[in-house]
Amino acid sequence: MSGLFPGAHVAQRGDRPAVVMAGTGETWTYADLDGYATRFARVLRDLGVGVGDHVALCLENRLEVVGVQWGAHYAGTFYTPISTRLGAEELGYVVRDCGAKVLVVSDATAERALEGVADLDGLAVLTVGGERPGARALDDLLAVQGGAPLPDAVDGSEMLYSSGTTGRPKGIRPALPGTPLGTTNILAPLLQGFFAFDADSVYLSPAPYYHASPFKYCFTATGMGATVVLMERFDAEAALAAIERHAITHSQWVPTMLLRMLRLPDEVKARYDLSSHRVAIHAAAPMPVEAKHAMIDWWGPVLHEFYASSEAIGLCHCTSQQWLERPGTVGRAIMGKLEIRDPETGTLLGPGEEGLVCFAEGRPFEYHGDAEGTAEAYTAPGVATVGDIGRVDEDGFLFLTDRRSNLIITGGVNVYPQETEDVLAVHPKVADVAVIGVPNDDFGEEVRAVVQVADGVEPSDELAAELVAYTRERLADVKCPRQVDFRDDLPREPNGKLLKRKLRDAYWADRSSRLV
């Protein structure tokens, strides 16, 4: 596919909405988006940013975040979105690690950003929508730029950071394409082929833009000439209202969002016309089987699940019908060659055997500045993994068990806690749950559930006993929690990923080792 950039659509569809804010209705047309991106690319050149250099952005969901992303792409740079939830030190770490020459922030993120990069010489900090001491107003820089495209423009590339679920975030550095602008986008043919996505699609993005899927999918949608409807923040009922108001055809979710919509009162769910909605994509975290059945019953067979990673080593996909035939699957490989390998020896395993999920023939990548981490990601030449555990059936459909890093070893028995979490997640008194391994002097580790209760429910010893009994009715004894602890909330990223490391650290803080 060629012409995959906003400027390619201006001549014939320049007045078509490119990006719409769901809450306010504020809109950029394709002429607006291309004009902003072109001028920002010229700003970068004036600041000495060349092809292959690095730009970072820490912006909330707003029109400009799309323009900044495309401008950095027009300039042929690497560009890294940074979570708006990070503290000053964490934010500064990412900027330093990626070697950014320019950091773009907003009024909402500027204070933390400027604190985090205060000691960085040579970094240009640009502020969207206003002026800050220590930063330059991007609007002023854009205003003096002409609208002519950069000559000989080439494609840039995102450089995402892992979410840090097991430690410090790692930069995932692909090879810079260096090809003419609008000729390199591996996601576009997949969206077109598997989701019937085209220039007439209207795509709802309810998640924070800085996460991998929104960042890539909104980029691809605007590259293809479609309309992106961007929610300022997720709200269950507001999401349903947005589908009706904007005649959404395609959307993307994480299971936490789907669960919250499922829990809306029936009269609220029935209030909105969802008939335009043809494809609802979900990924990023496992979804309990019972809950997914309920979503398909409600929305119809429009749900598509995919399994991938920020490293983009491979991609699996399944339709609603395929999932109903094989409940729990995350699909078959549609990019890369799916393999299951022994976690210790690296040898190939057969259908039904549980092991490390790997992909061969995927897009090469490296962890920026981390040769050891890169080497660990490759289990064999050209075969990479992100540490997930699973099995494939005879037809090549993948079933995930857990992340290898979440493995609990209790009394010498390996327990992957995802199955236990799936059972507890659908209990009516549970809003959120994590199952982790905590110290046990006899068994090394024991299985512990950490629960956020549903609205109107009070934590109690009686409820803890009820939840333990609930799991024992449904699972093997070794997979069941010995104890349930209650918390007001669990440390989740907005994309639904649970930061189990933060939970585990509290239990292991007084131990010098994770081995007992």
Short mmCIF file of C-alpha atoms in Angstrom, two decimals:
data_model
loop_
_atom_site.label_atom_id
_atom_site.label_comp_id
_atom_site.label_asym_id
_atom_site.label_seq_id
_atom_site.Cartn_x
_atom_site.Cartn_y
_atom_site.Cartn_z
CA MET A 1 0.00 0.00 0.00
CA SER A 2 1.21 3.52 -0.76
CA GLY A 3 0.07 6.99 0.13
CA LEU A 4 -0.36 6.06 3.79
CA PHE A 5 -0.13 9.53 5.33
CA PRO A 6 -2.61 12.36 5.90
CA GLY A 7 -1.26 14.54 3.10
CA ALA A 8 -2.15 11.88 0.54
CA HIS A 9 -5.85 12.45 1.27
CA VAL A 10 -5.99 16.24 1.23
CA ALA A 11 -6.63 16.73 -2.49
CA GLN A 12 -9.81 14.63 -2.61
CA ARG A 13 -10.87 14.46 1.05
CA GLY A 14 -9.30 17.48 2.67
CA ASP A 15 -12.51 18.49 4.44
CA ARG A 16 -13.19 15.00 5.82
CA PRO A 17 -12.83 14.78 9.62
CA ALA A 18 -9.51 13.17 10.50
CA VAL A 19 -9.70 13.42 14.29
CA VAL A 20 -12.73 14.21 16.45
CA MET A 21 -12.73 14.61 20.22
CA ALA A 22 -15.64 12.52 21.51
CA GLY A 23 -16.54 14.75 24.43
CA THR A 24 -16.30 18.24 22.92
CA GLY A 25 -16.77 17.49 19.23
CA GLU A 26 -13.64 19.53 18.43
CA THR A 27 -12.47 18.41 14.99
CA TRP A 28 -9.47 18.50 12.70
CA THR A 29 -10.00 17.83 9.00
CA TYR A 30 -7.37 16.10 6.89
CA ALA A 31 -6.22 19.51 5.68
CA ASP A 32 -5.81 20.59 9.33
CA LEU A 33 -3.91 17.46 10.33
CA ASP A 34 -1.57 17.50 7.35
CA GLY A 35 -0.92 21.21 7.78
CA TYR A 36 -0.04 20.80 11.46
CA ALA A 37 2.19 17.79 10.80
CA THR A 38 4.00 19.54 7.94
CA ARG A 39 4.70 22.65 9.99
CA PHE A 40 5.85 20.60 12.99
CA ALA A 41 8.25 18.63 10.76
CA ARG A 42 9.71 21.97 9.67
CA VAL A 43 10.01 23.09 13.31
CA LEU A 44 12.00 19.95 14.02
CA ARG A 45 14.36 20.67 11.14
CA ASP A 46 14.89 24.22 12.43
CA LEU A 47 15.78 22.74 15.83
CA GLY A 48 18.44 20.55 14.24
CA VAL A 49 16.47 17.30 14.34
CA GLY A 50 17.34 15.12 11.37
CA VAL A 51 16.34 11.75 9.98
CA GLY A 52 16.97 9.06 12.59
CA ASP A 53 17.06 11.48 15.52
CA HIS A 54 14.59 11.16 18.38
CA VAL A 55 11.47 13.04 19.48
CA ALA A 56 9.49 12.30 22.67
CA LEU A 57 5.94 13.39 23.48
CA CYS A 58 4.02 13.38 26.75
CA LEU A 59 0.50 14.49 25.84
CA GLU A 60 -2.98 13.60 27.00
CA ASN A 61 -5.71 12.66 24.50
CA ARG A 62 -6.17 15.80 22.40
CA LEU A 63 -6.07 16.77 18.73
CA GLU A 64 -2.43 17.87 18.84
CA VAL A 65 -1.11 14.48 19.93
CA VAL A 66 -1.98 13.09 16.49
CA GLY A 67 -0.39 16.06 14.74
CA VAL A 68 2.83 15.79 16.76
CA GLN A 69 3.09 12.08 16.00
CA TRP A 70 2.61 12.61 12.27
CA GLY A 71 4.98 15.60 12.20
CA ALA A 72 7.73 13.52 13.77
CA HIS A 73 7.00 10.81 11.20
CA TYR A 74 7.12 13.32 8.32
CA ALA A 75 10.56 14.37 9.61
CA GLY A 76 11.84 10.77 9.44
CA THR A 77 12.55 10.53 13.17
CA PHE A 78 12.04 7.96 15.87
CA TYR A 79 9.22 9.12 18.14
CA THR A 80 8.33 7.88 21.61
CA PRO A 81 5.03 8.46 23.44
CA ILE A 82 5.44 8.76 27.21
CA SER A 83 2.73 7.91 29.74
CA THR A 84 1.09 10.98 31.24
CA ARG A 85 0.85 9.04 34.51
CA LEU A 86 4.60 8.88 35.07
CA GLY A 87 6.27 10.87 37.81
CA ALA A 88 9.07 13.30 37.12
CA GLU A 89 11.89 10.80 37.67
CA GLU A 90 10.24 8.09 35.55
CA LEU A 91 9.50 10.53 32.75
CA GLY A 92 13.04 11.86 32.81
CA TYR A 93 14.39 8.30 32.62
CA VAL A 94 12.58 7.64 29.33
CA VAL A 95 13.69 10.94 27.79
CA ARG A 96 17.31 10.25 28.74
CA ASP A 97 17.21 6.63 27.68
CA CYS A 98 15.80 7.30 24.21
CA GLY A 99 18.16 10.22 23.62
CA ALA A 100 15.43 12.64 22.60
CA LYS A 101 16.43 15.99 21.13
CA VAL A 102 12.90 17.37 21.50
CA LEU A 103 10.23 16.75 24.13
CA VAL A 104 6.66 17.91 23.50
CA VAL A 105 4.43 18.40 26.57
CA SER A 106 1.14 20.08 27.47
CA ASP A 107 0.03 22.25 30.33
CA ALA A 108 -1.11 19.09 32.13
CA THR A 109 2.29 17.37 31.91
CA ALA A 110 4.76 20.27 31.72
CA GLU A 111 5.50 20.65 35.43
CA ARG A 112 6.52 17.01 35.94
CA ALA A 113 8.33 16.88 32.62
CA LEU A 114 10.41 19.98 33.28
CA GLU A 115 11.34 18.66 36.71
CA GLY A 116 12.34 15.30 35.26
CA VAL A 117 14.59 16.73 32.53
CA ALA A 118 15.94 19.75 34.40
CA ASP A 119 19.54 18.52 34.19
CA LEU A 120 19.45 17.63 30.48
CA ASP A 121 21.47 20.02 28.34
CA GLY A 122 20.55 20.44 24.70
CA LEU A 123 16.98 19.17 25.04
CA ALA A 124 14.32 21.42 23.52
CA VAL A 125 11.06 21.29 25.50
CA LEU A 126 8.03 22.49 23.54
CA THR A 127 4.64 23.15 25.13
CA VAL A 128 1.32 22.64 23.35
CA GLY A 129 -1.38 25.20 24.09
CA GLY A 130 0.59 27.64 26.17
CA GLU A 131 3.91 28.91 27.46
CA ARG A 132 5.93 27.72 30.45
CA PRO A 133 9.21 28.93 31.96
CA GLY A 134 11.87 26.57 30.67
CA ALA A 135 9.84 25.59 27.59
CA ARG A 136 9.00 27.15 24.23
CA ALA A 137 5.43 27.57 23.00
CA LEU A 138 4.98 25.20 20.07
CA ASP A 139 2.12 27.26 18.67
CA ASP A 140 4.49 30.22 18.22
CA LEU A 141 7.03 28.07 16.37
CA LEU A 142 4.34 26.60 14.12
CA ALA A 143 2.92 30.02 13.25
CA VAL A 144 6.07 31.14 11.40
CA GLN A 145 6.38 27.98 9.30
CA GLY A 146 5.30 27.64 5.71
CA GLY A 147 3.07 24.81 4.49
CA ALA A 148 5.38 23.28 1.88
CA PRO A 149 6.24 19.61 2.58
CA LEU A 150 9.79 18.68 3.42
CA PRO A 151 11.70 17.65 0.29
CA ASP A 152 12.58 13.95 -0.03
CA ALA A 153 10.61 13.06 3.11
CA VAL A 154 11.01 9.52 4.39
CA ASP A 155 9.03 7.43 6.87
CA GLY A 156 9.96 7.69 10.50
CA SER A 157 9.10 5.07 13.11
CA GLU A 158 7.66 4.77 16.59
CA MET A 159 10.02 3.60 19.31
CA LEU A 160 7.77 2.34 22.07
CA TYR A 161 8.70 1.49 25.62
CA SER A 162 7.55 -1.64 27.37
CA SER A 163 5.09 -0.94 30.17
CA GLY A 164 7.53 -1.88 32.88
CA THR A 165 5.41 -4.70 34.35
CA THR A 166 8.56 -6.53 35.42
CA GLY A 167 11.01 -3.65 35.95
CA ARG A 168 12.34 -0.51 34.23
CA PRO A 169 10.67 0.22 30.89
CA LYS A 170 12.75 -0.86 27.90
CA GLY A 171 12.90 0.99 24.60
CA ILE A 172 11.91 -1.21 21.66
CA ARG A 173 13.95 0.03 18.73
CA PRO A 174 12.99 -1.24 15.26
CA ALA A 175 15.00 -0.56 12.15
CA LEU A 176 14.21 2.88 10.69
CA PRO A 177 12.50 2.28 7.33
CA GLY A 178 14.14 5.13 5.43
CA THR A 179 11.60 4.59 2.64
CA PRO A 180 9.63 7.37 0.90
CA LEU A 181 6.91 8.92 3.05
CA GLY A 182 3.72 6.85 3.20
CA THR A 183 5.11 3.55 1.91
CA THR A 184 5.82 1.66 5.13
CA ASN A 185 3.02 0.55 7.45
CA ILE A 186 2.75 -3.16 8.23
CA LEU A 187 -0.52 -2.67 10.13
CA ALA A 188 -2.52 -1.17 7.26
CA PRO A 189 -2.92 -4.35 5.17
CA LEU A 190 -3.86 -6.30 8.31
CA LEU A 191 -6.57 -3.79 9.23
CA GLN A 192 -7.83 -3.87 5.68
CA GLY A 193 -7.75 -7.64 5.32
CA PHE A 194 -8.98 -8.82 8.72
CA PHE A 195 -11.21 -5.95 9.89
CA ALA A 196 -12.54 -4.60 6.55
CA PHE A 197 -11.05 -1.23 7.50
CA ASP A 198 -10.99 1.48 4.83
CA ALA A 199 -11.11 5.23 4.29
CA ASP A 200 -14.83 5.35 5.16
CA SER A 201 -14.35 3.72 8.57
CA VAL A 202 -15.00 5.66 11.79
CA TYR A 203 -12.73 4.37 14.53
CA LEU A 204 -13.35 4.91 18.27
CA SER A 205 -10.25 5.02 20.47
CA PRO A 206 -11.19 5.15 24.18
CA ALA A 207 -7.75 4.44 25.68
CA PRO A 208 -4.83 6.77 26.42
CA TYR A 209 -3.11 7.61 23.14
CA TYR A 210 0.37 6.94 24.49
CA HIS A 211 -0.24 3.19 24.70
CA ALA A 212 0.98 1.00 21.89
CA SER A 213 -2.31 0.00 20.28
CA PRO A 214 -3.96 3.45 20.22
CA PHE A 215 -0.68 4.98 19.06
CA LYS A 216 -0.36 2.54 16.16
CA TYR A 217 -4.02 2.09 15.24
CA CYS A 218 -4.95 5.81 15.25
CA PHE A 219 -1.80 6.50 13.23
CA THR A 220 -2.75 3.83 10.71
CA ALA A 221 -6.38 4.96 10.55
CA THR A 222 -5.39 8.54 9.74
CA GLY A 223 -2.80 7.22 7.30
CA MET A 224 -5.60 5.39 5.47
CA GLY A 225 -7.95 8.39 5.38
CA ALA A 226 -10.46 7.18 8.00
CA THR A 227 -11.93 9.21 10.88
CA VAL A 228 -10.62 8.72 14.44
CA VAL A 229 -12.93 9.58 17.34
CA LEU A 230 -10.72 10.06 20.37
CA MET A 231 -12.22 9.89 23.86
CA GLU A 232 -10.67 12.33 26.32
CA ARG A 233 -10.89 9.54 28.91
CA PHE A 234 -12.78 6.28 29.14
CA ASP A 235 -16.23 6.22 30.70
CA ALA A 236 -18.45 3.16 30.18
CA GLU A 237 -21.71 4.92 29.34
CA ALA A 238 -19.98 7.73 27.44
CA ALA A 239 -18.35 5.10 25.21
CA LEU A 240 -21.75 3.69 24.25
CA ALA A 241 -23.00 7.21 23.61
CA ALA A 242 -20.01 7.89 21.35
CA ILE A 243 -20.74 4.80 19.25
CA GLU A 244 -24.27 6.06 18.62
CA ARG A 245 -23.45 9.77 18.18
CA HIS A 246 -20.55 9.30 15.76
CA ALA A 247 -21.86 6.18 13.94
CA ILE A 248 -18.74 4.26 14.94
CA THR A 249 -17.88 1.34 12.65
CA HIS A 250 -14.69 0.12 14.37
CA SER A 251 -13.41 0.34 17.93
CA GLN A 252 -10.69 -1.02 20.17
CA TRP A 253 -10.87 -1.92 23.87
CA VAL A 254 -9.11 -3.60 26.74
CA PRO A 255 -10.96 -6.15 28.87
CA THR A 256 -11.26 -3.77 31.83
CA MET A 257 -13.36 -1.45 29.66
CA LEU A 258 -15.56 -4.26 28.37
CA LEU A 259 -16.15 -5.51 31.92
CA ARG A 260 -17.17 -2.02 33.06
CA MET A 261 -19.64 -1.72 30.20
CA LEU A 262 -21.02 -5.16 30.97
CA ARG A 263 -21.68 -4.07 34.56
CA LEU A 264 -23.84 -1.12 33.49
CA PRO A 265 -27.52 -1.50 34.37
CA ASP A 266 -29.54 -3.19 31.64
CA GLU A 267 -31.64 -0.07 31.09
CA VAL A 268 -28.47 1.95 30.39
CA LYS A 269 -27.10 -0.67 27.98
CA ALA A 270 -30.40 -0.71 26.10
CA ARG A 271 -30.47 3.08 25.75
CA TYR A 272 -27.95 3.34 22.89
CA ASP A 273 -28.13 2.38 19.22
CA LEU A 274 -25.00 0.37 18.37
CA SER A 275 -26.14 -0.76 14.92
CA SER A 276 -23.30 1.02 13.05
CA HIS A 277 -20.72 -0.97 15.03
CA ARG A 278 -19.20 -3.68 12.81
CA VAL A 279 -15.85 -4.50 14.45
CA ALA A 280 -14.83 -4.30 18.12
CA ILE A 281 -11.19 -5.23 18.66
CA HIS A 282 -9.83 -6.15 22.07
CA ALA A 283 -6.38 -7.07 23.32
CA ALA A 284 -3.65 -6.10 25.84
CA ALA A 285 -4.86 -8.33 28.69
CA PRO A 286 -6.76 -11.61 29.11
CA MET A 287 -10.55 -11.55 29.23
CA PRO A 288 -12.46 -14.08 31.36
CA VAL A 289 -14.30 -16.61 29.21
CA GLU A 290 -17.67 -16.04 30.91
CA ALA A 291 -17.40 -12.28 30.37
CA LYS A 292 -16.52 -12.61 26.71
CA HIS A 293 -19.53 -14.87 26.15
CA ALA A 294 -21.65 -12.12 27.71
CA MET A 295 -20.14 -9.45 25.44
CA ILE A 296 -20.83 -11.49 22.31
CA ASP A 297 -24.39 -12.12 23.50
CA TRP A 298 -24.85 -8.35 23.90
CA TRP A 299 -22.95 -6.90 20.91
CA GLY A 300 -23.21 -9.85 18.54
CA PRO A 301 -20.30 -11.51 16.72
CA VAL A 302 -18.44 -8.24 16.15
CA LEU A 303 -15.65 -8.95 18.65
CA HIS A 304 -12.19 -9.62 17.28
CA GLU A 305 -9.35 -10.53 19.61
CA PHE A 306 -5.69 -10.14 18.87
CA TYR A 307 -2.55 -11.07 20.71
CA ALA A 308 0.59 -9.03 20.11
CA SER A 309 3.22 -7.04 21.96
CA SER A 310 4.92 -3.68 21.76
CA GLU A 311 7.92 -5.52 20.32
CA ALA A 312 5.77 -6.46 17.27
CA ILE A 313 7.43 -9.86 16.93
CA GLY A 314 4.18 -11.50 15.82
CA LEU A 315 0.41 -11.23 15.83
CA CYS A 316 -2.47 -13.65 16.46
CA HIS A 317 -6.12 -12.96 15.64
CA CYS A 318 -9.47 -14.64 16.07
CA THR A 319 -13.04 -13.77 15.15
CA SER A 320 -16.02 -14.19 17.46
CA GLN A 321 -17.00 -17.37 15.65
CA GLN A 322 -13.52 -18.88 15.99
CA TRP A 323 -13.48 -17.96 19.68
CA LEU A 324 -16.93 -19.49 20.29
CA GLU A 325 -15.64 -22.72 18.77
CA ARG A 326 -12.54 -22.57 20.99
CA PRO A 327 -13.35 -20.47 24.09
CA GLY A 328 -10.25 -18.90 25.59
CA THR A 329 -8.12 -18.78 22.46
CA VAL A 330 -6.37 -15.58 21.40
CA GLY A 331 -6.24 -16.74 17.79
CA ARG A 332 -3.94 -18.02 15.09
CA ALA A 333 -0.79 -16.31 13.85
CA ILE A 334 -1.35 -13.84 11.03
CA MET A 335 2.09 -12.25 11.31
CA GLY A 336 5.20 -14.22 12.21
CA LYS A 337 5.45 -17.98 12.67
CA LEU A 338 4.04 -19.08 16.04
CA GLU A 339 6.10 -21.59 18.02
CA ILE A 340 5.90 -23.03 21.54
CA ARG A 341 9.29 -23.77 23.08
CA ASP A 342 10.52 -25.26 26.32
CA PRO A 343 11.33 -22.32 28.67
CA GLU A 344 14.55 -23.94 29.86
CA THR A 345 15.97 -25.74 26.81
CA GLY A 346 14.43 -23.78 23.96
CA THR A 347 13.37 -26.98 22.17
CA LEU A 348 10.19 -26.96 20.09
CA LEU A 349 7.06 -28.37 21.72
CA GLY A 350 4.07 -29.97 20.05
CA PRO A 351 0.32 -29.24 20.09
CA GLY A 352 -1.15 -29.22 23.58
CA GLU A 353 2.24 -28.84 25.29
CA GLU A 354 2.62 -25.76 27.46
CA GLY A 355 5.68 -23.60 27.05
CA LEU A 356 7.15 -20.26 26.03
CA VAL A 357 5.24 -18.43 23.29
CA CYS A 358 7.68 -17.50 20.52
CA PHE A 359 7.54 -16.10 17.01
CA ALA A 360 9.94 -16.74 14.16
CA GLU A 361 10.16 -14.69 10.98
CA GLY A 362 8.94 -11.55 12.78
CA ARG A 363 10.14 -7.97 12.57
CA PRO A 364 13.66 -7.69 14.02
CA PHE A 365 14.02 -5.41 17.03
CA GLU A 366 16.40 -4.57 19.83
CA TYR A 367 15.97 -3.20 23.32
CA HIS A 368 17.60 0.20 23.15
CA GLY A 369 20.89 0.22 25.03
CA ASP A 370 20.26 -3.26 26.44
CA ALA A 371 22.20 -5.90 24.55
CA GLU A 372 21.67 -8.44 27.33
CA GLY A 373 17.90 -7.93 27.34
CA THR A 374 17.82 -8.21 23.55
CA ALA A 375 19.77 -11.48 23.65
CA GLU A 376 17.39 -12.87 26.29
CA ALA A 377 14.40 -12.10 24.06
CA TYR A 378 15.73 -14.42 21.34
CA THR A 379 15.46 -18.11 22.19
CA ALA A 380 17.04 -19.12 18.87
CA PRO A 381 18.32 -17.22 15.81
CA GLY A 382 15.37 -15.21 14.49
CA VAL A 383 13.01 -16.57 17.18
CA ALA A 384 11.82 -14.03 19.76
CA THR A 385 9.58 -14.03 22.85
CA VAL A 386 8.19 -11.52 25.33
CA GLY A 387 7.94 -14.14 28.06
CA ASP A 388 4.34 -15.34 27.78
CA ILE A 389 3.38 -18.95 28.48
CA GLY A 390 0.83 -20.86 26.43
CA ARG A 391 -0.04 -23.80 24.18
CA VAL A 392 -1.41 -24.29 20.68
CA ASP A 393 -4.04 -26.77 19.58
CA GLU A 394 -3.88 -29.02 16.52
CA ASP A 395 -5.20 -26.20 14.33
CA GLY A 396 -2.62 -23.68 15.49
CA PHE A 397 -4.86 -21.64 17.81
CA LEU A 398 -2.97 -20.14 20.75
CA PHE A 399 -4.19 -20.37 24.35
CA LEU A 400 -2.30 -18.17 26.81
CA THR A 401 -1.57 -19.38 30.31
CA ASP A 402 0.35 -16.46 31.81
CA ARG A 403 3.46 -14.38 31.67
CA ARG A 404 6.55 -16.32 32.65
CA SER A 405 7.43 -13.59 35.14
CA ASN A 406 4.16 -14.23 37.00
CA LEU A 407 4.97 -17.88 37.63
CA ILE A 408 4.31 -18.99 41.23
CA ILE A 409 6.32 -21.99 42.45
CA THR A 410 4.64 -23.41 45.52
CA GLY A 411 5.98 -26.61 47.00
CA GLY A 412 7.75 -27.33 43.71
CA VAL A 413 4.54 -27.01 41.67
CA ASN A 414 4.34 -24.38 38.92
CA VAL A 415 1.18 -22.26 39.14
CA TYR A 416 0.31 -19.69 36.48
CA PRO A 417 -2.25 -17.42 38.18
CA GLN A 418 -4.27 -16.31 35.17
CA GLU A 419 -6.78 -19.13 35.50
CA THR A 420 -7.44 -18.21 39.14
CA GLU A 421 -7.83 -14.54 38.24
CA ASP A 422 -10.34 -15.41 35.53
CA VAL A 423 -12.48 -17.31 38.04
CA LEU A 424 -12.46 -14.52 40.62
CA ALA A 425 -12.93 -11.73 38.07
CA VAL A 426 -16.49 -12.80 37.31
CA HIS A 427 -17.57 -13.11 40.94
CA PRO A 428 -20.27 -10.45 41.46
CA LYS A 429 -18.58 -9.02 44.55
CA VAL A 430 -15.19 -8.53 42.81
CA ALA A 431 -14.34 -5.40 40.82
CA ASP A 432 -10.70 -6.28 40.14
CA VAL A 433 -8.29 -9.01 41.20
CA ALA A 434 -4.63 -10.00 41.08
CA VAL A 435 -3.22 -13.37 42.05
CA ILE A 436 0.43 -13.38 43.09
CA GLY A 437 3.00 -15.48 44.90
CA VAL A 438 3.90 -14.37 48.43
CA PRO A 439 6.52 -15.80 50.83
CA ASN A 440 5.81 -19.07 52.58
CA ASP A 441 8.55 -20.64 54.70
CA ASP A 442 7.33 -24.18 54.05
CA PHE A 443 6.44 -23.99 50.34
CA GLY A 444 8.66 -21.14 49.13
CA GLU A 445 5.64 -19.26 47.83
CA GLU A 446 1.93 -19.48 48.39
CA VAL A 447 -0.93 -18.31 46.19
CA ARG A 448 -2.51 -15.06 47.39
CA ALA A 449 -5.44 -13.12 45.88
CA VAL A 450 -5.53 -9.33 46.16
CA VAL A 451 -9.07 -8.07 45.55
CA GLN A 452 -10.78 -4.75 44.93
CA VAL A 453 -14.40 -5.24 45.89
CA ALA A 454 -17.35 -4.11 43.77
CA ASP A 455 -19.26 -0.94 44.61
CA GLY A 456 -21.47 -1.37 47.67
CA VAL A 457 -19.54 -4.39 48.96
CA GLU A 458 -17.59 -4.28 52.23
CA PRO A 459 -14.35 -6.28 52.65
CA SER A 460 -14.55 -8.80 55.48
CA ASP A 461 -13.15 -12.09 56.70
CA GLU A 462 -16.42 -13.70 55.65
CA LEU A 463 -16.07 -12.41 52.10
CA ALA A 464 -12.46 -13.63 51.96
CA ALA A 465 -13.59 -17.11 52.99
CA GLU A 466 -16.40 -16.97 50.42
CA LEU A 467 -13.96 -16.14 47.62
CA VAL A 468 -11.53 -18.89 48.60
CA ALA A 469 -14.40 -21.39 48.65
CA TYR A 470 -15.59 -20.08 45.26
CA THR A 471 -12.22 -20.90 43.67
CA ARG A 472 -12.03 -24.32 45.33
CA GLU A 473 -15.35 -25.26 43.74
CA ARG A 474 -13.90 -24.55 40.31
CA LEU A 475 -10.14 -25.15 40.37
CA ALA A 476 -7.53 -27.60 41.54
CA ASP A 477 -6.52 -26.95 45.14
CA VAL A 478 -2.97 -25.86 44.26
CA LYS A 479 -4.29 -23.01 42.09
CA CYS A 480 -6.53 -21.57 44.81
CA PRO A 481 -5.50 -18.73 47.12
CA ARG A 482 -4.77 -19.60 50.71
CA GLN A 483 -5.74 -16.08 51.66
CA VAL A 484 -7.50 -13.04 50.18
CA ASP A 485 -6.31 -9.50 50.89
CA PHE A 486 -8.36 -6.42 50.06
CA ARG A 487 -7.21 -3.13 48.54
CA ASP A 488 -9.03 0.01 47.48
CA ASP A 489 -7.62 -0.33 43.97
CA LEU A 490 -5.01 -2.31 42.05
CA PRO A 491 -2.04 -0.80 40.19
CA ARG A 492 -3.18 -1.07 36.58
CA GLU A 493 -1.96 0.83 33.57
CA PRO A 494 -4.82 2.53 31.67
CA ASN A 495 -4.37 -0.12 28.95
CA GLY A 496 -5.48 -2.76 31.46
CA LYS A 497 -2.08 -4.26 32.22
CA LEU A 498 -1.68 -5.12 35.87
CA LEU A 499 1.59 -4.05 37.49
CA LYS A 500 1.99 -7.15 39.63
CA ARG A 501 5.54 -6.19 40.46
CA LYS A 502 4.21 -3.33 42.61
CA LEU A 503 1.95 -5.73 44.51
CA ARG A 504 4.62 -8.39 44.98
CA ASP A 505 7.22 -5.92 46.20
CA ALA A 506 5.11 -5.09 49.27
CA TYR A 507 5.08 -8.75 50.33
CA TRP A 508 8.75 -9.43 49.59
CA ALA A 509 10.18 -6.14 50.90
CA ASP A 510 11.83 -7.67 53.99
CA ARG A 511 13.35 -10.60 52.06
CA SER A 512 16.83 -10.48 50.59
CA SER A 513 15.86 -13.08 48.02
CA ARG A 514 12.76 -14.40 46.25
CA LEU A 515 14.01 -17.90 47.05
CA VAL A 516 12.97 -19.49 50.38
#
